[in-house]
Every structure is written in C-alpha cells, then in structure tokens.
C-alpha cells in the first residue's frame, strides 16, 4: 500500500482485504467469551484442556508467524510465566465451589472474553503489520515483543485454571 494514502483509506483497504472467515472467528470467540461470563460447572479435565489448548495454539502461532527461533520461544515462555505469576500474586481467590472431586462451580467473568479479544486484536495487528512491513519479521525487537505478548495472554488462561484448581474453599455461588 502506498504510504501517501490517508489513514482512513489505509484502514478501509485493510478491512476490505481481510478474509471473511476472520470475522467468523471473531464472532465465535465473542460467543464463547459471553458464555464464560455466566456461572458454570466445569470439570478438571475441561479446565486443563482449555488452558493447554490455548497455550499450544498461542505458542505454535507465535513460532509459525515469527519464526522457529530460540529467542521467540524464550520470549513466549517469559511472557507466560510473568503473566501467571502476576495474576496469582495480585488477584484474590476466585469465587469457586468444589462440587465433587474434579468438578467445580465457577463464577462467570468477562476476563476470558477480553483476553480472547486481545489475542484476536494482537494476531490481526501482527498479520497486517507483516503484510505492510514484511521486513519486521526479521527484527528481533518486533518478534520478541510479539512473542512476549502471546505468552502473556496465554498465561491468563493458565493462571485462571490454577486459581480454580487450587481453590478448596466453598464460596456462595448460584448456578442457575
């Protein structure tokens, strides 16, 4: 895209050249996030599966987009560990009710929705940036920063899973 275009035209061109399926993904993650905003009953297996699944997706996405390099992997791991540590250290206990062995009543939250939107926005921005500036893929400052952010977002899901699994208290929770 020529650099002399007005910003509104650049944005219009980006949106016009975005594949339609990308908006379908945004709709799906929005629906999943809205569902997470309600109280629910989840199993230990589902909690761990979602957390591991998002982590693998995030890691593979970072590596395939930014290159299979040790510094990208390290930046992703640092971001994930920093996020998990900060969330577990700074946040109080989640409202959780252990219903039986491996089954939990979890209070609804908009955090998963905002986290998924943030991941979507980051992936979209990185894709657009690399289309407009392919040479950025070879800049360690760009790739390490993006990998760090991918790791940090995946760490949110890991930390929330750990909060539920570590919770042994019974909190009042209406699971309607």
PDB file of N, CA and C in Angstrom, residues 22 26 29 57-59 61-62 65-66 76 114-130 136 142-154:
ATOM      1  N   UNK A  22     -12.168 -14.429   8.946  1.00  0.00           N
ATOM      2  CA  UNK A  22     -11.586 -13.796  10.139  1.00  0.00           C
ATOM      3  C   UNK A  22     -12.693 -13.222  11.020  1.00  0.00           C
ATOM      4  N   UNK A  26     -13.935 -14.019  14.951  1.00  0.00           N
ATOM      5  CA  UNK A  26     -14.247 -13.009  15.963  1.00  0.00           C
ATOM      6  C   UNK A  26     -15.632 -13.264  16.565  1.00  0.00           C
ATOM      7  N   UNK A  29     -15.373 -16.424  18.942  1.00  0.00           N
ATOM      8  CA  UNK A  29     -14.730 -16.174  20.231  1.00  0.00           C
ATOM      9  C   UNK A  29     -15.564 -15.232  21.092  1.00  0.00           C
ATOM     10  N   UNK A  57      -1.850 -23.389  21.096  1.00  0.00           N
ATOM     11  CA  UNK A  57      -2.255 -22.543  19.966  1.00  0.00           C
ATOM     12  C   UNK A  57      -1.449 -21.253  19.941  1.00  0.00           C
ATOM     13  N   UNK A  58      -1.270 -20.640  21.101  1.00  0.00           N
ATOM     14  CA  UNK A  58      -0.518 -19.397  21.212  1.00  0.00           C
ATOM     15  C   UNK A  58       0.948 -19.618  20.854  1.00  0.00           C
ATOM     16  N   UNK A  59       1.543 -20.670  21.393  1.00  0.00           N
ATOM     17  CA  UNK A  59       2.959 -20.949  21.153  1.00  0.00           C
ATOM     18  C   UNK A  59       3.219 -21.268  19.678  1.00  0.00           C
ATOM     19  N   UNK A  61       1.313 -20.480  17.172  1.00  0.00           N
ATOM     20  CA  UNK A  61       1.038 -19.260  16.412  1.00  0.00           C
ATOM     21  C   UNK A  61       2.219 -18.309  16.432  1.00  0.00           C
ATOM     22  N   UNK A  62       2.827 -18.136  17.595  1.00  0.00           N
ATOM     23  CA  UNK A  62       3.992 -17.255  17.701  1.00  0.00           C
ATOM     24  C   UNK A  62       5.150 -17.805  16.880  1.00  0.00           C
ATOM     25  N   UNK A  65       4.408 -17.682  13.019  1.00  0.00           N
ATOM     26  CA  UNK A  65       4.343 -16.317  12.500  1.00  0.00           C
ATOM     27  C   UNK A  65       5.701 -15.633  12.558  1.00  0.00           C
ATOM     28  N   UNK A  66       6.425 -15.851  13.640  1.00  0.00           N
ATOM     29  CA  UNK A  66       7.649 -15.091  13.892  1.00  0.00           C
ATOM     30  C   UNK A  66       8.921 -15.872  13.586  1.00  0.00           C
ATOM     31  N   UNK A  76       8.220 -16.010  24.511  1.00  0.00           N
ATOM     32  CA  UNK A  76       6.877 -16.518  24.770  1.00  0.00           C
ATOM     33  C   UNK A  76       6.797 -17.101  26.186  1.00  0.00           C
ATOM     34  N   UNK A 114     -12.424 -10.661  27.185  1.00  0.00           N
ATOM     35  CA  UNK A 114     -11.471  -9.593  26.896  1.00  0.00           C
ATOM     36  C   UNK A 114     -10.096 -10.152  26.515  1.00  0.00           C
ATOM     37  N   UNK A 115      -9.722 -11.274  27.124  1.00  0.00           N
ATOM     38  CA  UNK A 115      -8.444 -11.897  26.772  1.00  0.00           C
ATOM     39  C   UNK A 115      -8.485 -12.432  25.345  1.00  0.00           C
ATOM     40  N   UNK A 116      -9.571 -13.099  24.976  1.00  0.00           N
ATOM     41  CA  UNK A 116      -9.687 -13.619  23.608  1.00  0.00           C
ATOM     42  C   UNK A 116      -9.750 -12.484  22.595  1.00  0.00           C
ATOM     43  N   UNK A 117     -10.465 -11.399  22.918  1.00  0.00           N
ATOM     44  CA  UNK A 117     -10.489 -10.230  22.029  1.00  0.00           C
ATOM     45  C   UNK A 117      -9.078  -9.647  21.874  1.00  0.00           C
ATOM     46  N   UNK A 118      -8.334  -9.616  22.973  1.00  0.00           N
ATOM     47  CA  UNK A 118      -6.974  -9.080  22.927  1.00  0.00           C
ATOM     48  C   UNK A 118      -6.075  -9.949  22.059  1.00  0.00           C
ATOM     49  N   UNK A 119      -6.205 -11.260  22.191  1.00  0.00           N
ATOM     50  CA  UNK A 119      -5.424 -12.176  21.355  1.00  0.00           C
ATOM     51  C   UNK A 119      -5.792 -11.973  19.889  1.00  0.00           C
ATOM     52  N   UNK A 120      -7.089 -11.863  19.612  1.00  0.00           N
ATOM     53  CA  UNK A 120      -7.548 -11.637  18.240  1.00  0.00           C
ATOM     54  C   UNK A 120      -6.958 -10.339  17.699  1.00  0.00           C
ATOM     55  N   UNK A 121      -7.043  -9.268  18.484  1.00  0.00           N
ATOM     56  CA  UNK A 121      -6.532  -7.961  18.042  1.00  0.00           C
ATOM     57  C   UNK A 121      -5.024  -8.021  17.802  1.00  0.00           C
ATOM     58  N   UNK A 122      -4.306  -8.710  18.682  1.00  0.00           N
ATOM     59  CA  UNK A 122      -2.862  -8.838  18.518  1.00  0.00           C
ATOM     60  C   UNK A 122      -2.532  -9.606  17.239  1.00  0.00           C
ATOM     61  N   UNK A 123      -3.202 -10.737  17.026  1.00  0.00           N
ATOM     62  CA  UNK A 123      -2.934 -11.539  15.823  1.00  0.00           C
ATOM     63  C   UNK A 123      -3.276 -10.744  14.562  1.00  0.00           C
ATOM     64  N   UNK A 124      -4.381 -10.018  14.607  1.00  0.00           N
ATOM     65  CA  UNK A 124      -4.795  -9.208  13.456  1.00  0.00           C
ATOM     66  C   UNK A 124      -3.762  -8.110  13.184  1.00  0.00           C
ATOM     67  N   UNK A 125      -3.359  -7.416  14.233  1.00  0.00           N
ATOM     68  CA  UNK A 125      -2.389  -6.330  14.086  1.00  0.00           C
ATOM     69  C   UNK A 125      -1.037  -6.855  13.587  1.00  0.00           C
ATOM     70  N   UNK A 126      -0.619  -8.000  14.081  1.00  0.00           N
ATOM     71  CA  UNK A 126       0.647  -8.580  13.634  1.00  0.00           C
ATOM     72  C   UNK A 126       0.549  -8.979  12.163  1.00  0.00           C
ATOM     73  N   UNK A 127      -0.557  -9.607  11.785  1.00  0.00           N
ATOM     74  CA  UNK A 127      -0.734 -10.015  10.388  1.00  0.00           C
ATOM     75  C   UNK A 127      -0.712  -8.805   9.456  1.00  0.00           C
ATOM     76  N   UNK A 128      -1.441  -7.771   9.818  1.00  0.00           N
ATOM     77  CA  UNK A 128      -1.469  -6.551   8.991  1.00  0.00           C
ATOM     78  C   UNK A 128      -0.078  -5.910   8.953  1.00  0.00           C
ATOM     79  N   UNK A 129       0.573  -5.840  10.096  1.00  0.00           N
ATOM     80  CA  UNK A 129       1.914  -5.242  10.153  1.00  0.00           C
ATOM     81  C   UNK A 129       2.894  -5.980   9.254  1.00  0.00           C
ATOM     82  N   UNK A 130       2.825  -7.304   9.278  1.00  0.00           N
ATOM     83  CA  UNK A 130       3.767  -8.083   8.472  1.00  0.00           C
ATOM     84  C   UNK A 130       3.440  -8.033   6.985  1.00  0.00           C
ATOM     85  N   UNK A 136       9.815  -6.602   9.069  1.00  0.00           N
ATOM     86  CA  UNK A 136       9.690  -6.614  10.528  1.00  0.00           C
ATOM     87  C   UNK A 136       9.805  -8.024  11.095  1.00  0.00           C
ATOM     88  N   UNK A 142      10.811  -6.709  17.281  1.00  0.00           N
ATOM     89  CA  UNK A 142       9.411  -6.941  16.929  1.00  0.00           C
ATOM     90  C   UNK A 142       8.987  -8.353  17.335  1.00  0.00           C
ATOM     91  N   UNK A 143       9.744  -9.347  16.902  1.00  0.00           N
ATOM     92  CA  UNK A 143       9.337 -10.739  17.151  1.00  0.00           C
ATOM     93  C   UNK A 143       9.357 -11.080  18.636  1.00  0.00           C
ATOM     94  N   UNK A 144      10.354 -10.588  19.365  1.00  0.00           N
ATOM     95  CA  UNK A 144      10.410 -10.886  20.800  1.00  0.00           C
ATOM     96  C   UNK A 144       9.267 -10.221  21.560  1.00  0.00           C
ATOM     97  N   UNK A 145       8.933  -8.994  21.182  1.00  0.00           N
ATOM     98  CA  UNK A 145       7.821  -8.287  21.835  1.00  0.00           C
ATOM     99  C   UNK A 145       6.498  -8.988  21.564  1.00  0.00           C
ATOM    100  N   UNK A 146       6.278  -9.366  20.322  1.00  0.00           N
ATOM    101  CA  UNK A 146       5.029 -10.050  19.968  1.00  0.00           C
ATOM    102  C   UNK A 146       4.950 -11.408  20.671  1.00  0.00           C
ATOM    103  N   UNK A 147       6.059 -12.156  20.683  1.00  0.00           N
ATOM    104  CA  UNK A 147       6.074 -13.451  21.360  1.00  0.00           C
ATOM    105  C   UNK A 147       5.812 -13.288  22.861  1.00  0.00           C
ATOM    106  N   UNK A 148       6.388 -12.262  23.455  1.00  0.00           N
ATOM    107  CA  UNK A 148       6.161 -11.979  24.873  1.00  0.00           C
ATOM    108  C   UNK A 148       4.674 -11.727  25.136  1.00  0.00           C
ATOM    109  N   UNK A 149       4.038 -10.958  24.258  1.00  0.00           N
ATOM    110  CA  UNK A 149       2.605 -10.669  24.409  1.00  0.00           C
ATOM    111  C   UNK A 149       1.755 -11.923  24.208  1.00  0.00           C
ATOM    112  N   UNK A 150       2.079 -12.735  23.195  1.00  0.00           N
ATOM    113  CA  UNK A 150       1.356 -14.001  23.007  1.00  0.00           C
ATOM    114  C   UNK A 150       1.452 -14.857  24.266  1.00  0.00           C
ATOM    115  N   UNK A 151       2.648 -14.948  24.817  1.00  0.00           N
ATOM    116  CA  UNK A 151       2.840 -15.729  26.035  1.00  0.00           C
ATOM    117  C   UNK A 151       2.065 -15.168  27.209  1.00  0.00           C
ATOM    118  N   UNK A 152       2.057 -13.842  27.337  1.00  0.00           N
ATOM    119  CA  UNK A 152       1.336 -13.207  28.447  1.00  0.00           C
ATOM    120  C   UNK A 152      -0.154 -13.498  28.375  1.00  0.00           C
ATOM    121  N   UNK A 153      -0.716 -13.437  27.168  1.00  0.00           N
ATOM    122  CA  UNK A 153      -2.148 -13.713  27.036  1.00  0.00           C
ATOM    123  C   UNK A 153      -2.462 -15.176  27.341  1.00  0.00           C
ATOM    124  N   UNK A 154      -1.616 -16.089  26.904  1.00  0.00           N
ATOM    125  CA  UNK A 154      -1.888 -17.493  27.211  1.00  0.00           C
ATOM    126  C   UNK A 154      -1.744 -17.737  28.710  1.00  0.00           C
TER     127      UNK A 154
END
